[in-house]
Short mmCIF file of C-alpha atoms and ligand atoms in Angstrom, two decimals:
data_model
loop_
_atom_site.label_atom_id
_atom_site.label_comp_id
_atom_site.label_asym_id
_atom_site.label_seq_id
_atom_site.Cartn_x
_atom_site.Cartn_y
_atom_site.Cartn_z
CA UNK A 1 44.60 155.73 127.19
CA UNK A 2 41.56 156.34 126.22
CA UNK A 3 39.87 158.70 128.78
CA UNK A 4 38.47 161.69 126.98
CA UNK A 5 38.26 160.04 123.91
CA UNK A 6 34.03 158.01 123.38
CA UNK A 7 35.24 154.59 123.65
CA UNK A 8 33.63 153.90 120.02
CA UNK A 9 37.42 152.70 118.82
CA UNK A 10 35.69 149.29 117.36
CA UNK A 11 37.07 148.90 113.48
CA UNK A 12 35.04 151.32 111.62
CA UNK A 13 33.60 153.88 114.19
CA UNK A 14 36.98 155.71 114.93
CA UNK A 15 36.06 159.18 113.82
CA UNK A 16 39.72 160.77 113.87
CA UNK A 17 41.62 164.09 113.35
CA UNK A 18 45.10 164.50 111.86
CA UNK A 19 47.13 167.41 113.25
CA UNK A 20 50.29 169.05 112.54
CA UNK A 21 51.88 171.67 110.22
CA UNK A 22 52.88 170.62 106.27
CA UNK A 23 54.94 168.36 105.87
CA UNK A 24 54.42 166.17 109.06
CA UNK A 25 53.64 163.08 107.29
CA UNK A 26 49.90 163.35 107.73
CA UNK A 27 48.97 162.44 104.20
CA UNK A 28 51.29 159.30 104.55
CA UNK A 29 50.29 158.34 107.61
CA UNK A 30 46.35 158.76 106.79
CA UNK A 31 46.45 156.38 103.85
CA UNK A 32 47.98 153.42 105.98
CA UNK A 33 45.94 154.57 109.26
CA UNK A 34 42.54 154.12 107.06
CA UNK A 35 43.03 150.64 105.82
CA UNK A 36 43.84 149.62 109.42
CA UNK A 37 40.80 151.45 110.93
CA UNK A 38 38.98 150.83 108.61
CA UNK A 39 37.65 154.31 107.80
CA UNK A 40 37.90 156.93 105.11
CA UNK A 41 40.67 159.02 104.81
CA UNK A 42 39.54 162.41 104.10
CA UNK A 43 41.66 165.25 103.01
CA UNK A 44 40.49 168.54 102.47
CA UNK A 45 43.42 169.25 100.23
CA UNK A 46 43.14 166.82 97.99
CA UNK A 47 39.41 167.68 97.78
CA UNK A 48 40.58 171.03 96.57
CA UNK A 49 43.14 169.81 94.27
CA UNK A 50 40.38 167.58 92.97
CA UNK A 51 38.32 170.97 92.61
CA UNK A 52 41.09 172.95 90.48
CA UNK A 53 41.87 169.99 88.13
CA UNK A 54 38.22 169.82 86.91
CA UNK A 55 37.64 173.22 86.38
CA UNK A 56 34.64 173.70 89.19
CA UNK A 57 32.75 176.36 90.91
CA UNK A 58 35.09 175.30 93.75
CA UNK A 59 38.23 174.96 91.88
CA UNK A 60 38.16 178.55 90.51
CA UNK A 61 37.28 179.93 93.66
CA UNK A 62 40.27 178.14 95.82
CA UNK A 63 43.18 177.70 92.78
CA UNK A 64 44.48 181.46 93.66
CA UNK A 65 44.21 180.88 98.18
CA UNK A 66 46.23 177.49 97.87
CA UNK A 67 49.09 178.57 95.13
CA UNK A 68 49.67 181.69 97.89
CA UNK A 69 49.41 178.99 100.88
CA UNK A 70 46.87 180.93 102.23
CA UNK A 71 43.89 179.06 103.92
CA UNK A 72 40.53 179.09 101.96
CA UNK A 73 37.81 181.09 104.21
CA UNK A 74 35.68 179.01 106.54
CA UNK A 75 32.61 179.15 104.85
CA UNK A 76 32.89 177.38 101.81
CA UNK A 77 35.04 174.85 104.31
CA UNK A 78 32.39 174.24 106.22
CA UNK A 79 30.02 173.32 103.10
CA UNK A 80 33.12 171.45 102.05
CA UNK A 81 33.55 169.18 104.89
CA UNK A 82 29.63 168.96 106.02
CA UNK A 83 29.09 167.48 102.18
CA UNK A 84 31.91 164.77 102.32
CA UNK A 85 30.78 163.57 106.27
CA UNK A 86 27.44 163.43 104.95
CA UNK A 87 28.31 160.67 102.49
CA UNK A 88 27.70 157.04 103.29
CA UNK A 89 31.33 155.87 103.79
CA UNK A 90 31.86 158.37 106.32
CA UNK A 91 28.47 157.56 108.49
CA UNK A 92 31.15 154.49 110.46
CA UNK A 93 33.99 156.32 111.19
CA UNK A 94 36.95 158.23 109.04
CA UNK A 95 40.01 159.85 109.28
CA UNK A 96 40.48 163.59 108.67
CA UNK A 97 43.38 164.84 107.20
CA UNK A 98 43.70 168.73 106.72
CA UNK A 99 40.76 169.43 108.35
CA UNK A 100 39.72 171.08 110.95
CA UNK A 101 42.57 174.17 110.97
CA UNK A 102 41.11 177.08 112.24
CA UNK A 103 39.16 177.19 115.60
CA UNK A 104 36.35 177.86 113.46
CA UNK A 105 36.02 175.03 112.15
CA UNK A 106 37.02 172.92 114.92
CA UNK A 107 33.42 174.65 116.14
CA UNK A 108 31.92 173.82 112.30
CA UNK A 109 33.21 170.13 112.89
CA UNK A 110 32.01 169.29 116.24
CA UNK A 111 28.53 171.12 115.39
CA UNK A 112 28.55 168.51 112.35
CA UNK A 113 28.92 165.84 115.17
CA UNK A 114 26.99 167.11 117.61
CA UNK A 115 24.28 167.27 115.14
CA UNK A 116 24.43 163.22 114.39
CA UNK A 117 24.53 162.92 118.40
CA UNK A 118 28.44 162.03 117.98
CA UNK A 119 32.20 163.07 118.85
CA UNK A 120 35.54 162.86 117.67
CA UNK A 121 37.43 159.86 119.37
CA UNK A 122 40.74 161.13 119.43
CA UNK A 123 42.95 163.99 117.19
CA UNK A 124 45.85 163.16 116.87
CA UNK A 125 49.28 165.49 116.67
CA UNK A 126 51.50 164.69 114.86
CA UNK A 127 54.82 166.64 115.84
CA UNK A 128 58.43 167.51 113.69
CA UNK A 129 60.49 169.99 113.63
CA UNK A 130 60.66 172.79 111.76
CA UNK A 131 63.79 172.70 109.77
CA UNK A 132 62.70 169.26 109.00
CA UNK A 133 59.56 170.15 107.98
CA UNK A 134 61.06 172.52 105.00
CA UNK A 135 63.52 170.30 104.08
CA UNK A 136 60.56 167.06 103.83
CA UNK A 137 57.85 169.31 101.65
CA UNK A 138 60.88 170.93 99.69
CA UNK A 139 61.30 167.55 98.27
CA UNK A 140 57.91 167.04 96.88
CA UNK A 141 56.93 168.78 93.86
CA UNK A 142 53.84 170.04 94.13
CA UNK A 143 52.74 173.54 92.22
CA UNK A 144 52.19 175.04 95.99
CA UNK A 145 55.63 173.51 97.42
CA UNK A 146 57.36 176.39 96.07
CA UNK A 147 60.22 177.11 99.35
CA UNK A 148 57.97 180.85 99.92
CA UNK A 149 55.18 179.20 99.33
CA UNK A 150 55.81 176.40 102.02
CA UNK A 151 57.00 179.31 104.72
CA UNK A 152 54.16 180.77 104.02
CA UNK A 153 51.71 177.64 105.34
CA UNK A 154 54.28 176.95 108.19
CA UNK A 155 53.46 180.83 109.57
CA UNK A 156 49.43 180.74 108.73
CA UNK A 157 50.13 176.78 110.51
CA UNK A 158 51.22 178.75 113.89
CA UNK A 159 49.14 181.60 113.40
CA UNK A 160 45.53 179.86 112.22
CA UNK A 161 46.11 176.05 113.47
CA UNK A 162 48.35 175.84 115.94
CA UNK A 163 45.40 177.20 118.40
CA UNK A 164 43.74 173.73 118.19
CA UNK A 165 46.19 172.54 120.01
CA UNK A 166 45.03 173.94 123.07
CA UNK A 167 41.28 173.57 122.07
CA UNK A 168 41.89 169.89 122.22
CA UNK A 169 43.99 169.67 125.17
CA UNK A 170 41.44 170.86 126.43
CA UNK A 171 38.75 168.80 125.08
CA UNK A 172 41.13 165.86 126.40
CA UNK A 173 41.34 164.74 122.65
CA UNK A 174 44.32 165.56 121.63
CA UNK A 175 47.42 162.68 121.83
CA UNK A 176 51.05 164.05 120.91
CA UNK A 177 52.63 161.69 118.06
CA UNK A 178 56.33 161.59 117.48
CA UNK A 179 56.46 162.30 113.97
CA UNK A 180 60.56 162.71 113.67
CA UNK A 181 61.00 159.28 113.37
CA UNK A 182 60.45 156.19 110.87
CA UNK A 183 57.34 156.12 109.00
CA UNK A 184 56.46 152.42 110.77
CA UNK A 185 57.09 153.86 114.16
CA UNK A 186 54.67 156.78 113.28
CA UNK A 187 52.08 155.03 112.54
CA UNK A 188 52.49 152.16 115.61
CA UNK A 189 52.52 155.32 117.93
CA UNK A 190 49.05 155.59 115.81
CA UNK A 191 47.60 152.79 116.30
CA UNK A 192 48.62 152.45 119.66
CA UNK A 193 46.14 155.56 120.48
CA UNK A 194 43.55 152.80 119.37
CA UNK A 195 44.69 150.04 121.06
CA UNK A 196 45.91 148.42 117.86
CA UNK A 197 49.37 146.66 117.10
CA UNK A 198 51.79 148.13 114.31
CA UNK A 199 54.08 146.11 112.95
CA UNK A 200 56.84 147.49 114.27
CA UNK A 201 57.46 147.60 118.21
CA UNK A 202 56.78 150.88 120.37
CA UNK A 203 57.24 153.69 121.31
CA UNK A 204 59.80 155.11 123.36
P1 AMP B 1 46.72 170.92 102.31
O1 AMP B 1 47.15 169.50 101.38
O2 AMP B 1 45.71 169.85 103.59
O3 AMP B 1 48.09 171.14 102.50
O4 AMP B 1 46.22 171.71 101.83
C1 AMP B 1 46.53 172.18 100.63
C2 AMP B 1 45.74 173.92 100.20
O5 AMP B 1 44.59 173.75 100.35
C3 AMP B 1 46.38 174.65 101.95
O6 AMP B 1 47.69 175.26 101.94
C4 AMP B 1 44.52 175.70 102.01
O7 AMP B 1 44.92 176.32 101.53
C5 AMP B 1 43.91 174.47 101.30
N1 AMP B 1 43.50 173.76 102.83
C6 AMP B 1 43.07 172.28 102.42
N2 AMP B 1 42.40 172.02 103.57
C7 AMP B 1 41.54 173.24 104.32
C8 AMP B 1 41.08 173.59 105.40
N3 AMP B 1 40.60 172.98 106.84
N4 AMP B 1 41.04 175.32 105.80
C9 AMP B 1 41.42 175.69 104.75
N5 AMP B 1 42.25 175.45 103.50
C10 AMP B 1 42.43 174.66 103.37
#
């Protein structure tokens, strides 16, 4: 393991992208991994929901888009992410949940990091079968979680985000994680990528 990553896996240095469809459990894992790796979890979905709640200009711009299950445009997201990654707490590493979601976003991220002489450590692809995704997402009750919106978000994932699997695979950054397992087992698989033991044994 570890080939293709940049070797900077020491605590507080991991620069990680969590990739996977809506409902795969990225948010849950991001919280735990953030603690274990000592880097901030950055969820662009949470940031946008906060902007909507605050009624900021950004919130006004994205509210309808989010409610429909579509993606916010790449230029807007580039601003959001550039600003967030420029904050001091992200300087030693980060865990991105929900960004990038398109190929242009992946290029933007590579550019932001490249300008700082940095690169990603790993991209963790959380894989879960589609019927399980729909079931899980409908168990949550968020405003954008009505079934037709859930299905739209899955369609958008397949069309716009799934190409990132090949993109990061080509760059030897992709690590596949079986997300159709108990939460602790998924965490253990992820920590294994960084050579850290989970609380539960291992990954089969
Ligand atoms: P999430 O909580 O990550 O599922 O994001 C919720 C919603 O926020 C998405 O359905 C999009 O409308 C929007 N969003 C979050 N992150 C992005 C992104 N990287 N690019 C475009 N839209 C995003």
